[in-house]
PDB file of C-alpha atoms in Angstrom:
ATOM      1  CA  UNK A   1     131.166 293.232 186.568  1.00 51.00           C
ATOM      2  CA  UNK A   2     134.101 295.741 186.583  1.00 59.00           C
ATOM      3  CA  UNK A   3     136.287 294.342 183.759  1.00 79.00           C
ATOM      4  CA  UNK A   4     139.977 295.303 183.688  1.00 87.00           C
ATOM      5  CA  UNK A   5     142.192 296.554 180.464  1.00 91.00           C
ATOM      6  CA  UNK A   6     145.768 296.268 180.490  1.00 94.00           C
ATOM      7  CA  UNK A   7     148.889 296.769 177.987  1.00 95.00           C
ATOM      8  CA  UNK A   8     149.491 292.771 176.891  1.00 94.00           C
ATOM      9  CA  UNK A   9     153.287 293.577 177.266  1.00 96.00           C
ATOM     10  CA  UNK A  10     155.728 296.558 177.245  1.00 97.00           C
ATOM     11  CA  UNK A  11     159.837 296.666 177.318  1.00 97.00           C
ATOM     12  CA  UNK A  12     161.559 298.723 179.192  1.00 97.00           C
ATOM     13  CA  UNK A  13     165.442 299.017 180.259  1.00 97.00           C
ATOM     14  CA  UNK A  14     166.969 299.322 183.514  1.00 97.00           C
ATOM     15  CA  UNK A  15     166.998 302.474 185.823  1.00 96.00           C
ATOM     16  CA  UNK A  16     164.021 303.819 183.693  1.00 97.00           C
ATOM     17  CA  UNK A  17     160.277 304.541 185.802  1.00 97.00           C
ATOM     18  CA  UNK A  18     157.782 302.307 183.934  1.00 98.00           C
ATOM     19  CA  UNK A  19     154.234 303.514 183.759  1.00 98.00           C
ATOM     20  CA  UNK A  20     151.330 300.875 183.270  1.00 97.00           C
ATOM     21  CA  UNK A  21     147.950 301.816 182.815  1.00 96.00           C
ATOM     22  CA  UNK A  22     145.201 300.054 183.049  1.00 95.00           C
ATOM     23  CA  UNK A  23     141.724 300.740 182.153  1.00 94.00           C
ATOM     24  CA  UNK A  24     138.023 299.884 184.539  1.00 90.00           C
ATOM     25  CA  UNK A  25     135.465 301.725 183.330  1.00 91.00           C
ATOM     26  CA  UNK A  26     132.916 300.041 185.294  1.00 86.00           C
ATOM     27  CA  UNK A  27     134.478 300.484 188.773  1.00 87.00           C
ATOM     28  CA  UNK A  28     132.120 300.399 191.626  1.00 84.00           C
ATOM     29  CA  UNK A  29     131.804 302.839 194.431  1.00 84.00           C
ATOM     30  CA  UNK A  30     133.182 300.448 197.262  1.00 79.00           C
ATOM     31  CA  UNK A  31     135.651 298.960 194.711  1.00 83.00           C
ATOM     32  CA  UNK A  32     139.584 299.210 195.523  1.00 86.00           C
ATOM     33  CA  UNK A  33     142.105 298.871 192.592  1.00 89.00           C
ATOM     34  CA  UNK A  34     145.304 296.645 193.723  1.00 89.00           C
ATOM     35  CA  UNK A  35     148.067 295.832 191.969  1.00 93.00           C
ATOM     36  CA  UNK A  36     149.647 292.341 191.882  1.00 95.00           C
ATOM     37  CA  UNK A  37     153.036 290.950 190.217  1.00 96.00           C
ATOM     38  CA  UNK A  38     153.693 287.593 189.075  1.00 96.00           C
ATOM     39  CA  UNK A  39     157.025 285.814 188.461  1.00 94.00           C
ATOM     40  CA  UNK A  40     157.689 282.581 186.696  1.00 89.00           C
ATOM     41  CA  UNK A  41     156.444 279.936 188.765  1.00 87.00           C
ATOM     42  CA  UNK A  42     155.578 281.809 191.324  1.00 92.00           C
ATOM     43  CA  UNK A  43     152.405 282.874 192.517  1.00 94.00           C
ATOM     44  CA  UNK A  44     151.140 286.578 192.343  1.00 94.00           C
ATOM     45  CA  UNK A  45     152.507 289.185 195.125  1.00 94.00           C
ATOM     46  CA  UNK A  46     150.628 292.222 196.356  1.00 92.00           C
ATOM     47  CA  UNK A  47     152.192 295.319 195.318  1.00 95.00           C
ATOM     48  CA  UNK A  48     150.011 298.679 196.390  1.00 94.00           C
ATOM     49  CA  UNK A  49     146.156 298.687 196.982  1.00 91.00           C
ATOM     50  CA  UNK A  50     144.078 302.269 196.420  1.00 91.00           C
ATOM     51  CA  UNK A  51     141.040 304.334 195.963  1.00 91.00           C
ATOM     52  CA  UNK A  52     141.935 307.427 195.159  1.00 91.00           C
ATOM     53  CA  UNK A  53     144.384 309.927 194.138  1.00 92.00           C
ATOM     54  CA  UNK A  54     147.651 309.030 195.014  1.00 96.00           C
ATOM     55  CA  UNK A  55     149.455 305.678 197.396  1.00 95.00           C
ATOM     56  CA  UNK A  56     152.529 305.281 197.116  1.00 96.00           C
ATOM     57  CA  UNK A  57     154.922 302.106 199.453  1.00 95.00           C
ATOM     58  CA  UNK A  58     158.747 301.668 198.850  1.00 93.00           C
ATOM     59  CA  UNK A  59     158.002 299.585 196.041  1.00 92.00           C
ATOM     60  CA  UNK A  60     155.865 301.338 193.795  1.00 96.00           C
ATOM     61  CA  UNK A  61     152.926 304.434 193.064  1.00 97.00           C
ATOM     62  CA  UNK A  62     149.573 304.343 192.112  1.00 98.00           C
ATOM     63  CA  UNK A  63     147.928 307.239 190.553  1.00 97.00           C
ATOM     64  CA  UNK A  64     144.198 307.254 190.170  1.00 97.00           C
ATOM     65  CA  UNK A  65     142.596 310.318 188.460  1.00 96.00           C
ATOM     66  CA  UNK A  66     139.129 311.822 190.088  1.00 96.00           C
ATOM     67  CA  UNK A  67     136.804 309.421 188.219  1.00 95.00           C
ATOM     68  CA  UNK A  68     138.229 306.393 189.094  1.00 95.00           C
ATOM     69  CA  UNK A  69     137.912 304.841 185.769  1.00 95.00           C
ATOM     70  CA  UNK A  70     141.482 304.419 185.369  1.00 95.00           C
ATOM     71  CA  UNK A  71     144.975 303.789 186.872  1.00 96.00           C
ATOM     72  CA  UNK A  72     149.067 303.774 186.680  1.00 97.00           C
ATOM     73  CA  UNK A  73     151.371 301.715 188.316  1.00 98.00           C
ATOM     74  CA  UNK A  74     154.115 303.382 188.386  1.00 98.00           C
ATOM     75  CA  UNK A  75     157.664 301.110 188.622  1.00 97.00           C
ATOM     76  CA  UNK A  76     160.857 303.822 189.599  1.00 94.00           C
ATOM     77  CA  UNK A  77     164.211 302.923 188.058  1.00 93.00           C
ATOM     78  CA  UNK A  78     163.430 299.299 187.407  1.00 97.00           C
ATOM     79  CA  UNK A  79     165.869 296.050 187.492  1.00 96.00           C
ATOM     80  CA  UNK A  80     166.048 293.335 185.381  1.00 96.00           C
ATOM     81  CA  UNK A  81     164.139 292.068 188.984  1.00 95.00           C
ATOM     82  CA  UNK A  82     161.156 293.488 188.182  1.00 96.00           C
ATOM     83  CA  UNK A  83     161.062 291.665 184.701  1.00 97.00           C
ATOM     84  CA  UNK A  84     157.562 289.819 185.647  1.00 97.00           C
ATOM     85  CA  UNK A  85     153.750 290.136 184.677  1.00 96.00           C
ATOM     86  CA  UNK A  86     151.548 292.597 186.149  1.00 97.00           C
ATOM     87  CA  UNK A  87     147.833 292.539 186.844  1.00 94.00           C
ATOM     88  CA  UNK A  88     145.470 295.281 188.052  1.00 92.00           C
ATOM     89  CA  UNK A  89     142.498 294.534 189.378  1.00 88.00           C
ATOM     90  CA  UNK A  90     139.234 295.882 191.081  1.00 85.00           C
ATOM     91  CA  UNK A  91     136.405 294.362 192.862  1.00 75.00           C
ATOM     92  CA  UNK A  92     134.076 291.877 191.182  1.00 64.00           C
ATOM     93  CA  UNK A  93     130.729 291.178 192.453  1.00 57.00           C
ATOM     94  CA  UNK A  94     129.649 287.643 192.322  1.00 55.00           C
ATOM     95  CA  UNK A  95     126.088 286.044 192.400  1.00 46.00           C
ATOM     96  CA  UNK A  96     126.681 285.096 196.606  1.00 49.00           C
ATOM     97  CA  UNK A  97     126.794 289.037 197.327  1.00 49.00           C
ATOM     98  CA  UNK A  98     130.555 288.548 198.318  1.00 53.00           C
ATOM     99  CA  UNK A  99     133.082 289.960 196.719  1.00 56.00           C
ATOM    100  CA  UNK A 100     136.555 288.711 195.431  1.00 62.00           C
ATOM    101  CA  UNK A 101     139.040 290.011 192.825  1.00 70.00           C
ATOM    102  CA  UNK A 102     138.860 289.174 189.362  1.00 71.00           C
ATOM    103  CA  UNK A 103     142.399 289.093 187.146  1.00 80.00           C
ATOM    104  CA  UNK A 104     142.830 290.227 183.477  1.00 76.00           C
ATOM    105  CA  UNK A 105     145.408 288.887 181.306  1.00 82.00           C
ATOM    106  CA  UNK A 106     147.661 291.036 182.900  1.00 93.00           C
ATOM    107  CA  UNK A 107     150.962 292.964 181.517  1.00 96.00           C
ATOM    108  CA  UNK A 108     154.221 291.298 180.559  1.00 96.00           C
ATOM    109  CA  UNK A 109     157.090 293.713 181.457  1.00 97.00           C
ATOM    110  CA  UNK A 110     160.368 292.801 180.122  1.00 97.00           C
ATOM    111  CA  UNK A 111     162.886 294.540 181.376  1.00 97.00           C
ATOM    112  CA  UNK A 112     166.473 294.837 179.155  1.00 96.00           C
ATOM    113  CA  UNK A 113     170.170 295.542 180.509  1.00 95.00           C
TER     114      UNK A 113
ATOM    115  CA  UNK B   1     157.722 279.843 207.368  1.00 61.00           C
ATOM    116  CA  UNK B   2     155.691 279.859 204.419  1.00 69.00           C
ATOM    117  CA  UNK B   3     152.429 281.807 204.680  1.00 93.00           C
ATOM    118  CA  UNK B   4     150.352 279.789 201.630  1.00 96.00           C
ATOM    119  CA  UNK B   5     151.886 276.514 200.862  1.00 96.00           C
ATOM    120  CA  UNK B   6     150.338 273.856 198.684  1.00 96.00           C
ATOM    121  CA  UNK B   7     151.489 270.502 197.796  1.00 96.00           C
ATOM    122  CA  UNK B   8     151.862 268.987 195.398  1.00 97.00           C
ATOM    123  CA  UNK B   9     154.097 271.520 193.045  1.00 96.00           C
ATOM    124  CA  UNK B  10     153.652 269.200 190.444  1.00 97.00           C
ATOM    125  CA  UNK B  11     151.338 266.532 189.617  1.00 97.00           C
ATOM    126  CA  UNK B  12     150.827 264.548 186.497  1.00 97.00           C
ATOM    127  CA  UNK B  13     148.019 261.598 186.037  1.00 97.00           C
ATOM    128  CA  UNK B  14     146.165 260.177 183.537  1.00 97.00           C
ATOM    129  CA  UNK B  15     142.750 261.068 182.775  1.00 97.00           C
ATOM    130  CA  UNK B  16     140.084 259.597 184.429  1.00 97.00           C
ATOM    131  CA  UNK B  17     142.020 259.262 187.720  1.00 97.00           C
ATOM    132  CA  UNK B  18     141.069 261.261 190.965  1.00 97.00           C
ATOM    133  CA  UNK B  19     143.740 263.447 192.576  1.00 97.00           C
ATOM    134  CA  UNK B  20     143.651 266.118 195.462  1.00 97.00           C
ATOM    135  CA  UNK B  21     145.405 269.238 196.455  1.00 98.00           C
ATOM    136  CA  UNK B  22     146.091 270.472 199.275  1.00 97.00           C
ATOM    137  CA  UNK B  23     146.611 273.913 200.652  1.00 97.00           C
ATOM    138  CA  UNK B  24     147.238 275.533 204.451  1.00 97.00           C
ATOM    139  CA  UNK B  25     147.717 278.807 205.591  1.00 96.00           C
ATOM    140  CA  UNK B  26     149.411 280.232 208.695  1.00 96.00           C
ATOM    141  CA  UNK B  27     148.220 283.898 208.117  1.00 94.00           C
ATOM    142  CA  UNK B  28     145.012 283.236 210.450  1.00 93.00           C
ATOM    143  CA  UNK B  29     143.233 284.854 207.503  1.00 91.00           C
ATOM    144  CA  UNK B  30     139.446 284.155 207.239  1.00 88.00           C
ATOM    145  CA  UNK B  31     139.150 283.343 203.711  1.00 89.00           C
ATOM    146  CA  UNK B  32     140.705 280.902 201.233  1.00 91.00           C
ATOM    147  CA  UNK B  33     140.570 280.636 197.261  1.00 91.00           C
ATOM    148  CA  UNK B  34     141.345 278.343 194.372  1.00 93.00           C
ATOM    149  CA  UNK B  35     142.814 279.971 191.396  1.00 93.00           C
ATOM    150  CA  UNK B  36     143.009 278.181 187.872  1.00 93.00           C
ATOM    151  CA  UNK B  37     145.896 279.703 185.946  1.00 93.00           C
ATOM    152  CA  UNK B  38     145.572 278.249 181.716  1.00 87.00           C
ATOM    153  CA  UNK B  39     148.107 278.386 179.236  1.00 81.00           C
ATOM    154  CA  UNK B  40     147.840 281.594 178.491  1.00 77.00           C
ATOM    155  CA  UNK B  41     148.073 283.402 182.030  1.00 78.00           C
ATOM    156  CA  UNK B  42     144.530 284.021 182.655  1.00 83.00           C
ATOM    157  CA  UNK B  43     144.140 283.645 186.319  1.00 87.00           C
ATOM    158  CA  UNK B  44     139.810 282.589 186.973  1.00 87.00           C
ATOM    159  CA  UNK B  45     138.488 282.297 190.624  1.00 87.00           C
ATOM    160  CA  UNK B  46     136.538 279.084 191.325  1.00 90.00           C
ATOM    161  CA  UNK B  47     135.942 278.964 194.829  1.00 87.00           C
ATOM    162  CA  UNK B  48     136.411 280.970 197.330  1.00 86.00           C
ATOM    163  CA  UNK B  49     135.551 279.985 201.508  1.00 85.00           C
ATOM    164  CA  UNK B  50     135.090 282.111 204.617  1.00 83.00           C
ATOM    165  CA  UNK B  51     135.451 280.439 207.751  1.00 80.00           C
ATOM    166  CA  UNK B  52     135.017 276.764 206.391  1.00 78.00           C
ATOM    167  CA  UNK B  53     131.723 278.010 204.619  1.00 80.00           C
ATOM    168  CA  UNK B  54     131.795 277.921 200.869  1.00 81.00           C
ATOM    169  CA  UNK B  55     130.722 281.906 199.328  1.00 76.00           C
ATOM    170  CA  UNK B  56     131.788 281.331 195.824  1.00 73.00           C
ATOM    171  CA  UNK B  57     131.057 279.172 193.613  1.00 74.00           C
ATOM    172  CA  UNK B  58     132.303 279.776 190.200  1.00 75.00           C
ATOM    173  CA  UNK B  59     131.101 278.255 187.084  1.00 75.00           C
ATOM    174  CA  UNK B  60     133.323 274.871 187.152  1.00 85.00           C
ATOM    175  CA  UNK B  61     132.675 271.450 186.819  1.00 89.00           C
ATOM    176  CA  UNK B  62     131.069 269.309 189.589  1.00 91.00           C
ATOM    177  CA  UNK B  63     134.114 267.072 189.407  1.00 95.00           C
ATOM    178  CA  UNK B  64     135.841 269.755 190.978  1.00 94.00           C
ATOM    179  CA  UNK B  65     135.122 269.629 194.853  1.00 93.00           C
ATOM    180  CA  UNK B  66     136.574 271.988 197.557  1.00 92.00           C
ATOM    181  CA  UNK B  67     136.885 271.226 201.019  1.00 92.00           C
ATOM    182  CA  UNK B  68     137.841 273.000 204.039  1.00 91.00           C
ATOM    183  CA  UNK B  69     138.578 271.206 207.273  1.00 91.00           C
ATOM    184  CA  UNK B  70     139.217 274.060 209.334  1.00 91.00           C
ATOM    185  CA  UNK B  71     139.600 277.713 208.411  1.00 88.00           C
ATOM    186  CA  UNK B  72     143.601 277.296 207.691  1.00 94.00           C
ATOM    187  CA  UNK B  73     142.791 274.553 205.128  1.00 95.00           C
ATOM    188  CA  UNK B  74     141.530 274.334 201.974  1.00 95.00           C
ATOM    189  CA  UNK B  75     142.229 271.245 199.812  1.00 96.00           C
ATOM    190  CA  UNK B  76     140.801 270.782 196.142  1.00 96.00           C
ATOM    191  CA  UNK B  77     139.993 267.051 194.719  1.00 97.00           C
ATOM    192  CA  UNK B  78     139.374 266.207 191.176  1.00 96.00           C
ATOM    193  CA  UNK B  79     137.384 263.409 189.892  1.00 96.00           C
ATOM    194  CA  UNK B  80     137.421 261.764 186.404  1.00 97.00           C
ATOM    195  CA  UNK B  81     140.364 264.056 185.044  1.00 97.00           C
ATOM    196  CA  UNK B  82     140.645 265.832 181.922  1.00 96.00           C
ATOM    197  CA  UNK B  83     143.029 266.838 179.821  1.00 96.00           C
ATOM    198  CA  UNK B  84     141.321 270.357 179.448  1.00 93.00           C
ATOM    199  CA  UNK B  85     141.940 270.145 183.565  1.00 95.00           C
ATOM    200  CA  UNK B  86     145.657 270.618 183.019  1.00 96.00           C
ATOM    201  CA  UNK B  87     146.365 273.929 184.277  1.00 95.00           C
ATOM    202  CA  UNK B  88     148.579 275.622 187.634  1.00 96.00           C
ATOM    203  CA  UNK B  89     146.225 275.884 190.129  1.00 97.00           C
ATOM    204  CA  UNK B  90     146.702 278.357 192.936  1.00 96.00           C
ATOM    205  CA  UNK B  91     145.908 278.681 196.485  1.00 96.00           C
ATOM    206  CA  UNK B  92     145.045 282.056 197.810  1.00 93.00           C
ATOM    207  CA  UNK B  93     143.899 283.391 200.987  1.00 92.00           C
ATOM    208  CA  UNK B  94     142.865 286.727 202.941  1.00 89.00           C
ATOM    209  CA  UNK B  95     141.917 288.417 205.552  1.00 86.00           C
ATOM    210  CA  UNK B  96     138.366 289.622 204.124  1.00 70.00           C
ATOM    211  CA  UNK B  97     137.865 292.717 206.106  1.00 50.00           C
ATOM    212  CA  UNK B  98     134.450 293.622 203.767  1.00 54.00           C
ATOM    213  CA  UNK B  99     133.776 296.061 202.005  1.00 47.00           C
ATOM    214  CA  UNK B 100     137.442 296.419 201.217  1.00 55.00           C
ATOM    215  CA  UNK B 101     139.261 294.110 198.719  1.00 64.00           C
ATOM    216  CA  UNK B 102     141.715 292.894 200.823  1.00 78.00           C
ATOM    217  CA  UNK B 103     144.785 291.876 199.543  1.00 85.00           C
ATOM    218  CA  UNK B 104     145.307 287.772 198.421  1.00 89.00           C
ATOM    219  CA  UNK B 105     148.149 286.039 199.852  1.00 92.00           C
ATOM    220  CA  UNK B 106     149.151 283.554 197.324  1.00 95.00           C
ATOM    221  CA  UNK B 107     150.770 279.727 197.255  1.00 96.00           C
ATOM    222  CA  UNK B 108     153.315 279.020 194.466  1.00 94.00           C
ATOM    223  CA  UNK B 109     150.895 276.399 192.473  1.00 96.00           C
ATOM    224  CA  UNK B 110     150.702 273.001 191.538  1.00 97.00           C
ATOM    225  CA  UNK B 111     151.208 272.622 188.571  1.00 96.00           C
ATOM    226  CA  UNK B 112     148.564 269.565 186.930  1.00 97.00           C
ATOM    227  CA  UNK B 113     149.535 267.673 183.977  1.00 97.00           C
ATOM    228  CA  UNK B 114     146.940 265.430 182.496  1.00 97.00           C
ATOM    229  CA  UNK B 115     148.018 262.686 180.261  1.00 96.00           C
TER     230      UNK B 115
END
């Protein structure tokens, strides 16, 4: 199973780029990595989907390095709007032979004024 | 127009009582999940169907029962409620195109309070 690590939380303040890396050793071959964020309340929200090197959308980047065994979100010049939890996550394969996505704990980004 | 909704947003019973949730989506995705989100964020699959035909079946209780009229529904029931069943539980769906991971589409939760 291709476990996720994450940063539990990390503070920030606004108009800085937040990196968050997160860690998945045991990525498979067909695996993609997507990033999700989570407000209050709210369910999560897609951010940016990859598999290698660099994607990046008006929202955010993702930077994956040749071995695939890691990843960074990266968050340019954030608000206090982007004050939320974010989880990375890859592939998981489950006993049916289908796949679905598996979520870690996640990181809590709190962003200050 | 909301792409996920579920209802209800918030639900609080007793235990031992039966309740249901429901969940549609207008996406015209193939697949549908349930999400259980605990008190302390984890978010763990527990079912997951493909064009009304169930394809995951996580490790959950056999009070929990999914159903899926069509391919746009997908409603969750609960029998003999627990208070360890108090949780926000969260609808999901996608468009499945295998092998990718395609991305979820999520509901806002209902949020179940057992007393």
């Amino acid at each position: 199973l291709a476990k996720t690590t994450q940063p539990i939380s990390m503070d920030s303040y606004e108009g800085q780029e937040v990196n968050i890396t997160c860690s998945h050793n045991n990525i498979a071959t067909n695996d993609y990595i997507t990033w999700y964020q989570q407000f209050p309340s709210q369910g999560p929200r897609f951010i940016i989907q990859g598999y290698k090197t660099k994607v990046t959308n008006e929202v955010a980047s993702l930077f994956i390095p040749a071995d695939r065994k890691s990843s960074t979100l990266s968050l340019p010049r954030v608000s206090l709007s982007d004050t939320a939890v974010y989880y990375c996550l890859v592939g998981d394969s489950m006993d049916t032979g289908r796949r679905a996505l598996t979520f870690g704990s996640g990181t809590r980004l709190q962003v200050q004024p | 127009d909301t792409a996920v909704s579920q209802t209800p947003k918030y639900l609080v019973t007793q235990m031992g009582n039966d309740k249901s949730i429901k969940c549609e989506q207008n996406l015209g995705h193939d697949t549908m999940y349930w999400y259980k989100q605990d008190s302390k964020k984890f978010l763990k699959i527990m079912f997951s169907y493909n064009n009304k035909e169930l394809i995951i079946n996580e490790t959950v209780p056999n009070r929990f029962s999914p159903k899926s009229p069509d391919k746009a529904h997908l409603n969750l029931h609960i029998n003999s409620l627990e208070l360890g069943d108090s949780a926000v539980y969260f609808c999901a769906s996608s468009q499945d195109s295998w092998p990718y991971n395609s991305p979820l589409h999520f509901g806002n939760g209902t949020r179940l309070t057992v007393t």
